[in-house]
Amino acid sequence: MTCMVGGQPSRGGGGHPMTHGLHQFMAVTGPWAYLVVGLMACAETAALIGLVVPGELTLLLAGFLAFTGQVSLPLTMVAAGVGAVAGDVISYRIGRRLGPRVRDSRLGRRVSAERWDRTEDYLRRRGGPAILVGRWIGLLRALVPMLAGMGRLPHGRFLAYAVPGGLVWGAGTVGLGYAAGSSYELVERIAGRIGLLVAGGLVVLAAAVLGVRRLTRPRTPVVEYAGRPVKRAGRPVKR
């Protein structure tokens, strides 16, 4: 069967799965398209749903639809960014409320204990900047916000990283689909590489900022710590 995609004939049927998804998504137009984009961006991190829902793929497809003129690029970017931030906040609140029980849930068991532990250790060592970096790496994107809540990272500090991270990721992913135009199969192939490059750049930037802060931070006299009681907490997140 031949379908028209962006004014060009495209083969349906047993073709590439991304093409099949595009044909289905193109049936959604008008305000509903922006709602779908926002919900899928939200599901990418909310309550571990992103482990089974291809939210990033939907945003790439939405970018392609913007390229063909079927949806507005600015509105699609806004919907994706707002949805991404909402997903992070939902995941954070669930982690803060349920704590370690999340790991024993049906979706939580889809992730190995080793991956949970490694992500938790990474977040505890890096603190807030890990939220920015994790947004661009698939598995970390699903786990970091929830672990931030489980680790009792202050809500304000969490938002300071989650809001810009979610907005840039949502708009950027849609923009990638738009920039690639009709080459949406190429988008799927390079999206992961771009995410890793962005994450690597953020790691370098975060390390530089932390290094400057440590060099300029006034040293606390050792005497000041004398007599302070030692408090033990259950693996708090670095703040």
mmCIF file of C-alpha atoms in Angstrom:
data_model
loop_
_atom_site.group_PDB
_atom_site.id
_atom_site.type_symbol
_atom_site.label_atom_id
_atom_site.label_comp_id
_atom_site.label_asym_id
_atom_site.label_seq_id
_atom_site.Cartn_x
_atom_site.Cartn_y
_atom_site.Cartn_z
ATOM 1 C CA MET A 1 0.000 0.000 0.000
ATOM 2 C CA THR A 2 1.260 3.487 -0.862
ATOM 3 C CA CYS A 3 0.619 6.436 1.484
ATOM 4 C CA MET A 4 1.308 10.120 1.017
ATOM 5 C CA VAL A 5 3.767 11.514 3.561
ATOM 6 C CA GLY A 6 4.471 15.232 3.345
ATOM 7 C CA GLY A 7 3.429 15.254 -0.315
ATOM 8 C CA GLN A 8 5.705 12.323 -1.198
ATOM 9 C CA PRO A 9 4.676 8.701 -1.707
ATOM 10 C CA SER A 10 5.799 6.361 1.024
ATOM 11 C CA ARG A 11 5.434 2.624 1.324
ATOM 12 C CA GLY A 12 3.344 1.309 4.190
ATOM 13 C CA GLY A 13 2.832 -2.225 5.344
ATOM 14 C CA GLY A 14 5.845 -4.014 6.664
ATOM 15 C CA GLY A 15 8.253 -1.114 6.337
ATOM 16 C CA HIS A 16 10.373 0.552 8.955
ATOM 17 C CA PRO A 17 8.592 0.704 12.357
ATOM 18 C CA MET A 18 9.229 4.438 12.573
ATOM 19 C CA THR A 19 7.450 4.893 9.229
ATOM 20 C CA HIS A 20 4.495 2.855 10.466
ATOM 21 C CA GLY A 21 4.304 4.983 13.603
ATOM 22 C CA LEU A 22 4.439 8.128 11.490
ATOM 23 C CA HIS A 23 1.430 7.025 9.437
ATOM 24 C CA GLN A 24 -0.555 6.480 12.624
ATOM 25 C CA PHE A 25 0.557 9.726 14.272
ATOM 26 C CA MET A 26 -0.271 11.771 11.167
ATOM 27 C CA ALA A 27 -3.947 10.929 11.725
ATOM 28 C CA VAL A 28 -3.852 13.168 14.820
ATOM 29 C CA THR A 29 -4.186 16.820 13.839
ATOM 30 C CA GLY A 30 -5.120 20.142 15.386
ATOM 31 C CA PRO A 31 -4.954 20.733 19.144
ATOM 32 C CA TRP A 32 -5.017 16.989 19.778
ATOM 33 C CA ALA A 33 -1.598 16.651 18.171
ATOM 34 C CA TYR A 34 -0.061 19.006 20.754
ATOM 35 C CA LEU A 35 -1.810 17.125 23.548
ATOM 36 C CA VAL A 36 -0.383 13.826 22.302
ATOM 37 C CA VAL A 37 3.101 15.345 22.085
ATOM 38 C CA GLY A 38 2.867 16.711 25.620
ATOM 39 C CA LEU A 39 1.561 13.443 27.055
ATOM 40 C CA MET A 40 4.222 11.348 25.336
ATOM 41 C CA ALA A 41 6.983 13.695 26.495
ATOM 42 C CA CYS A 42 5.549 13.450 30.007
ATOM 43 C CA ALA A 43 5.358 9.655 29.840
ATOM 44 C CA GLU A 44 9.033 9.465 28.865
ATOM 45 C CA THR A 45 10.025 10.015 32.521
ATOM 46 C CA ALA A 46 6.806 9.836 34.563
ATOM 47 C CA ALA A 47 6.623 6.823 36.881
ATOM 48 C CA LEU A 48 9.039 4.730 34.771
ATOM 49 C CA ILE A 49 6.528 4.656 31.896
ATOM 50 C CA GLY A 50 9.332 5.738 29.593
ATOM 51 C CA LEU A 51 10.791 2.249 29.922
ATOM 52 C CA VAL A 52 7.957 0.974 27.711
ATOM 53 C CA VAL A 53 6.611 4.108 25.950
ATOM 54 C CA PRO A 54 8.632 5.559 23.004
ATOM 55 C CA GLY A 55 8.210 9.192 23.987
ATOM 56 C CA GLU A 56 11.410 10.370 22.316
ATOM 57 C CA LEU A 57 10.399 8.710 19.053
ATOM 58 C CA THR A 58 7.049 10.514 19.122
ATOM 59 C CA LEU A 59 8.782 13.876 19.501
ATOM 60 C CA LEU A 60 10.972 13.123 16.497
ATOM 61 C CA LEU A 61 7.872 12.269 14.481
ATOM 62 C CA ALA A 62 6.198 15.464 15.686
ATOM 63 C CA GLY A 63 9.191 17.426 14.417
ATOM 64 C CA PHE A 64 8.738 15.806 11.030
ATOM 65 C CA LEU A 65 5.048 16.776 11.015
ATOM 66 C CA ALA A 66 6.089 20.363 11.738
ATOM 67 C CA PHE A 67 8.432 20.154 8.756
ATOM 68 C CA THR A 68 5.521 19.130 6.511
ATOM 69 C CA GLY A 69 3.444 22.032 7.852
ATOM 70 C CA GLN A 70 0.783 19.910 9.542
ATOM 71 C CA VAL A 71 1.531 21.277 13.019
ATOM 72 C CA SER A 72 3.157 24.448 14.339
ATOM 73 C CA LEU A 73 6.833 24.032 15.203
ATOM 74 C CA PRO A 74 6.839 26.553 18.118
ATOM 75 C CA LEU A 75 3.675 25.091 19.673
ATOM 76 C CA THR A 76 5.004 21.554 19.292
ATOM 77 C CA MET A 77 8.269 22.530 20.977
ATOM 78 C CA VAL A 78 6.383 24.171 23.848
ATOM 79 C CA ALA A 79 4.132 21.127 24.282
ATOM 80 C CA ALA A 80 7.139 18.800 24.313
ATOM 81 C CA GLY A 81 9.096 20.924 26.786
ATOM 82 C CA VAL A 82 6.201 21.404 29.201
ATOM 83 C CA GLY A 83 5.335 17.710 29.017
ATOM 84 C CA ALA A 84 8.944 16.731 29.727
ATOM 85 C CA VAL A 85 9.103 18.950 32.822
ATOM 86 C CA ALA A 86 5.749 17.609 34.039
ATOM 87 C CA GLY A 87 7.004 14.039 33.665
ATOM 88 C CA ASP A 88 10.096 14.801 35.737
ATOM 89 C CA VAL A 89 8.019 16.407 38.489
ATOM 90 C CA ILE A 90 5.570 13.485 38.606
ATOM 91 C CA SER A 91 8.425 10.990 38.787
ATOM 92 C CA TYR A 92 10.148 13.030 41.509
ATOM 93 C CA ARG A 93 6.979 13.206 43.621
ATOM 94 C CA ILE A 94 6.365 9.471 43.288
ATOM 95 C CA GLY A 95 9.937 8.711 44.321
ATOM 96 C CA ARG A 96 9.688 11.068 47.279
ATOM 97 C CA ARG A 97 6.393 9.570 48.432
ATOM 98 C CA LEU A 98 6.982 5.846 47.855
ATOM 99 C CA GLY A 99 10.737 5.668 48.369
ATOM 100 C CA PRO A 100 12.540 2.357 47.708
ATOM 101 C CA ARG A 101 9.217 0.568 47.138
ATOM 102 C CA VAL A 102 9.324 1.891 43.569
ATOM 103 C CA ARG A 103 12.132 -0.529 42.772
ATOM 104 C CA ASP A 104 9.902 -3.470 43.666
ATOM 105 C CA SER A 105 7.044 -2.381 41.387
ATOM 106 C CA ARG A 106 6.307 -4.172 38.124
ATOM 107 C CA LEU A 107 8.031 -1.499 36.049
ATOM 108 C CA GLY A 108 10.797 -1.079 38.604
ATOM 109 C CA ARG A 109 11.737 -4.734 38.243
ATOM 110 C CA ARG A 110 12.340 -4.205 34.532
ATOM 111 C CA VAL A 111 15.561 -2.478 35.596
ATOM 112 C CA SER A 112 18.280 -4.610 37.143
ATOM 113 C CA ALA A 113 19.326 -3.960 40.735
ATOM 114 C CA GLU A 114 22.818 -3.137 39.472
ATOM 115 C CA ARG A 115 21.490 -0.377 37.199
ATOM 116 C CA TRP A 116 19.380 1.053 40.006
ATOM 117 C CA ASP A 117 22.403 1.090 42.322
ATOM 118 C CA ARG A 118 24.748 2.591 39.741
ATOM 119 C CA THR A 119 22.288 5.352 38.843
ATOM 120 C CA GLU A 120 21.641 6.086 42.516
ATOM 121 C CA ASP A 121 25.364 6.276 43.205
ATOM 122 C CA TYR A 122 25.857 8.571 40.208
ATOM 123 C CA LEU A 123 23.086 10.899 41.372
ATOM 124 C CA ARG A 124 24.386 10.926 44.941
ATOM 125 C CA ARG A 125 27.878 11.894 43.788
ATOM 126 C CA ARG A 126 26.896 14.475 41.167
ATOM 127 C CA GLY A 127 23.763 15.922 42.704
ATOM 128 C CA GLY A 128 21.677 18.354 40.664
ATOM 129 C CA PRO A 129 23.858 18.397 37.512
ATOM 130 C CA ALA A 130 23.118 14.677 37.100
ATOM 131 C CA ILE A 131 19.523 15.654 36.286
ATOM 132 C CA LEU A 132 20.704 17.736 33.330
ATOM 133 C CA VAL A 133 23.048 15.049 32.036
ATOM 134 C CA GLY A 134 20.598 12.209 32.639
ATOM 135 C CA ARG A 135 17.918 13.933 30.570
ATOM 136 C CA TRP A 136 19.919 13.106 27.423
ATOM 137 C CA ILE A 137 20.596 9.433 28.188
ATOM 138 C CA GLY A 138 17.754 6.948 27.768
ATOM 139 C CA LEU A 139 17.793 4.881 30.956
ATOM 140 C CA LEU A 140 19.011 7.727 33.167
ATOM 141 C CA ARG A 141 16.173 9.867 31.851
ATOM 142 C CA ALA A 142 13.681 7.379 33.293
ATOM 143 C CA LEU A 143 15.440 6.759 36.623
ATOM 144 C CA VAL A 144 17.129 9.970 37.761
ATOM 145 C CA PRO A 145 14.034 12.096 38.616
ATOM 146 C CA MET A 146 12.533 9.304 40.701
ATOM 147 C CA LEU A 147 15.816 8.621 42.482
ATOM 148 C CA ALA A 148 16.143 12.357 43.179
ATOM 149 C CA GLY A 149 12.823 12.174 45.010
ATOM 150 C CA MET A 150 13.831 9.003 46.829
ATOM 151 C CA GLY A 151 17.076 10.717 47.874
ATOM 152 C CA ARG A 152 15.175 13.735 49.242
ATOM 153 C CA LEU A 153 16.817 16.260 46.941
ATOM 154 C CA PRO A 154 15.104 19.585 47.828
ATOM 155 C CA HIS A 155 12.204 20.337 45.504
ATOM 156 C CA GLY A 156 13.482 23.792 44.568
ATOM 157 C CA ARG A 157 16.924 22.484 43.695
ATOM 158 C CA PHE A 158 15.394 19.671 41.661
ATOM 159 C CA LEU A 159 13.310 22.143 39.642
ATOM 160 C CA ALA A 160 16.361 24.344 39.065
ATOM 161 C CA TYR A 161 17.813 21.536 36.945
ATOM 162 C CA ALA A 162 14.690 19.702 35.759
ATOM 163 C CA VAL A 163 12.943 22.732 34.234
ATOM 164 C CA PRO A 164 15.731 23.914 31.896
ATOM 165 C CA GLY A 165 16.746 20.323 31.170
ATOM 166 C CA GLY A 166 13.216 19.276 30.230
ATOM 167 C CA LEU A 167 12.498 22.371 28.143
ATOM 168 C CA VAL A 168 15.733 22.097 26.161
ATOM 169 C CA TRP A 169 15.375 18.333 25.658
ATOM 170 C CA GLY A 170 11.738 18.559 24.534
ATOM 171 C CA ALA A 171 12.258 21.458 22.146
ATOM 172 C CA GLY A 172 15.583 20.077 20.948
ATOM 173 C CA THR A 173 14.213 16.631 20.128
ATOM 174 C CA VAL A 174 11.324 18.125 18.156
ATOM 175 C CA GLY A 175 13.784 20.449 16.433
ATOM 176 C CA LEU A 176 15.938 17.490 15.445
ATOM 177 C CA GLY A 177 12.976 15.845 13.718
ATOM 178 C CA TYR A 178 12.173 19.125 11.984
ATOM 179 C CA ALA A 179 15.750 19.741 10.845
ATOM 180 C CA ALA A 180 16.055 16.273 9.335
ATOM 181 C CA GLY A 181 12.925 16.821 7.244
ATOM 182 C CA SER A 182 11.948 13.768 5.273
ATOM 183 C CA SER A 183 15.032 11.842 6.409
ATOM 184 C CA TYR A 184 13.291 10.634 9.564
ATOM 185 C CA GLU A 185 15.020 7.243 9.462
ATOM 186 C CA LEU A 186 18.325 9.101 9.715
ATOM 187 C CA VAL A 187 16.952 10.976 12.735
ATOM 188 C CA GLU A 188 16.303 7.754 14.613
ATOM 189 C CA ARG A 189 19.804 6.514 13.866
ATOM 190 C CA ILE A 190 21.659 9.632 15.022
ATOM 191 C CA ALA A 191 19.389 10.745 17.880
ATOM 192 C CA GLY A 192 21.136 8.527 20.420
ATOM 193 C CA ARG A 193 24.576 9.757 19.366
ATOM 194 C CA ILE A 194 23.553 13.380 19.687
ATOM 195 C CA GLY A 195 22.137 12.689 23.129
ATOM 196 C CA LEU A 196 25.449 11.208 24.234
ATOM 197 C CA LEU A 197 27.383 14.175 22.816
ATOM 198 C CA VAL A 198 25.141 16.647 24.633
ATOM 199 C CA ALA A 199 25.436 14.635 27.835
ATOM 200 C CA GLY A 200 29.216 14.583 27.492
ATOM 201 C CA GLY A 201 29.292 18.341 27.018
ATOM 202 C CA LEU A 202 27.132 18.842 30.089
ATOM 203 C CA VAL A 203 29.430 16.600 32.128
ATOM 204 C CA VAL A 204 32.441 18.721 31.159
ATOM 205 C CA LEU A 205 30.533 21.930 31.921
ATOM 206 C CA ALA A 206 29.315 20.638 35.291
ATOM 207 C CA ALA A 207 32.824 19.501 36.227
ATOM 208 C CA ALA A 208 34.215 22.927 35.360
ATOM 209 C CA VAL A 209 31.561 24.729 37.405
ATOM 210 C CA LEU A 210 32.077 22.451 40.403
ATOM 211 C CA GLY A 211 35.831 22.896 40.138
ATOM 212 C CA VAL A 212 35.534 26.683 40.184
ATOM 213 C CA ARG A 213 33.125 26.545 43.126
ATOM 214 C CA ARG A 214 35.511 24.384 45.136
ATOM 215 C CA LEU A 215 38.457 26.654 44.410
ATOM 216 C CA THR A 216 36.551 29.780 45.414
ATOM 217 C CA ARG A 217 34.700 28.284 48.401
ATOM 218 C CA PRO A 218 36.039 29.550 51.756
ATOM 219 C CA ARG A 219 37.587 26.815 53.826
ATOM 220 C CA THR A 220 35.830 25.956 57.089
ATOM 221 C CA PRO A 221 38.190 25.686 60.069
ATOM 222 C CA VAL A 222 38.536 22.178 61.431
ATOM 223 C CA VAL A 223 37.805 23.471 64.935
ATOM 224 C CA GLU A 224 34.289 24.398 63.833
ATOM 225 C CA TYR A 225 33.435 20.730 63.399
ATOM 226 C CA ALA A 226 34.570 19.732 66.872
ATOM 227 C CA GLY A 227 31.770 18.480 69.026
ATOM 228 C CA ARG A 228 29.255 18.194 66.185
ATOM 229 C CA PRO A 229 27.226 14.973 66.362
ATOM 230 C CA VAL A 230 27.586 12.605 63.436
ATOM 231 C CA LYS A 231 24.287 12.115 61.629
ATOM 232 C CA ARG A 232 23.617 9.018 59.574
ATOM 233 C CA ALA A 233 21.115 9.232 56.752
ATOM 234 C CA GLY A 234 19.944 6.722 54.210
ATOM 235 C CA ARG A 235 22.090 7.635 51.208
ATOM 236 C CA PRO A 236 21.089 11.295 50.677
ATOM 237 C CA VAL A 237 21.551 12.973 47.328
ATOM 238 C CA LYS A 238 24.339 15.514 47.019
ATOM 239 C CA ARG A 239 22.851 19.008 47.116
#
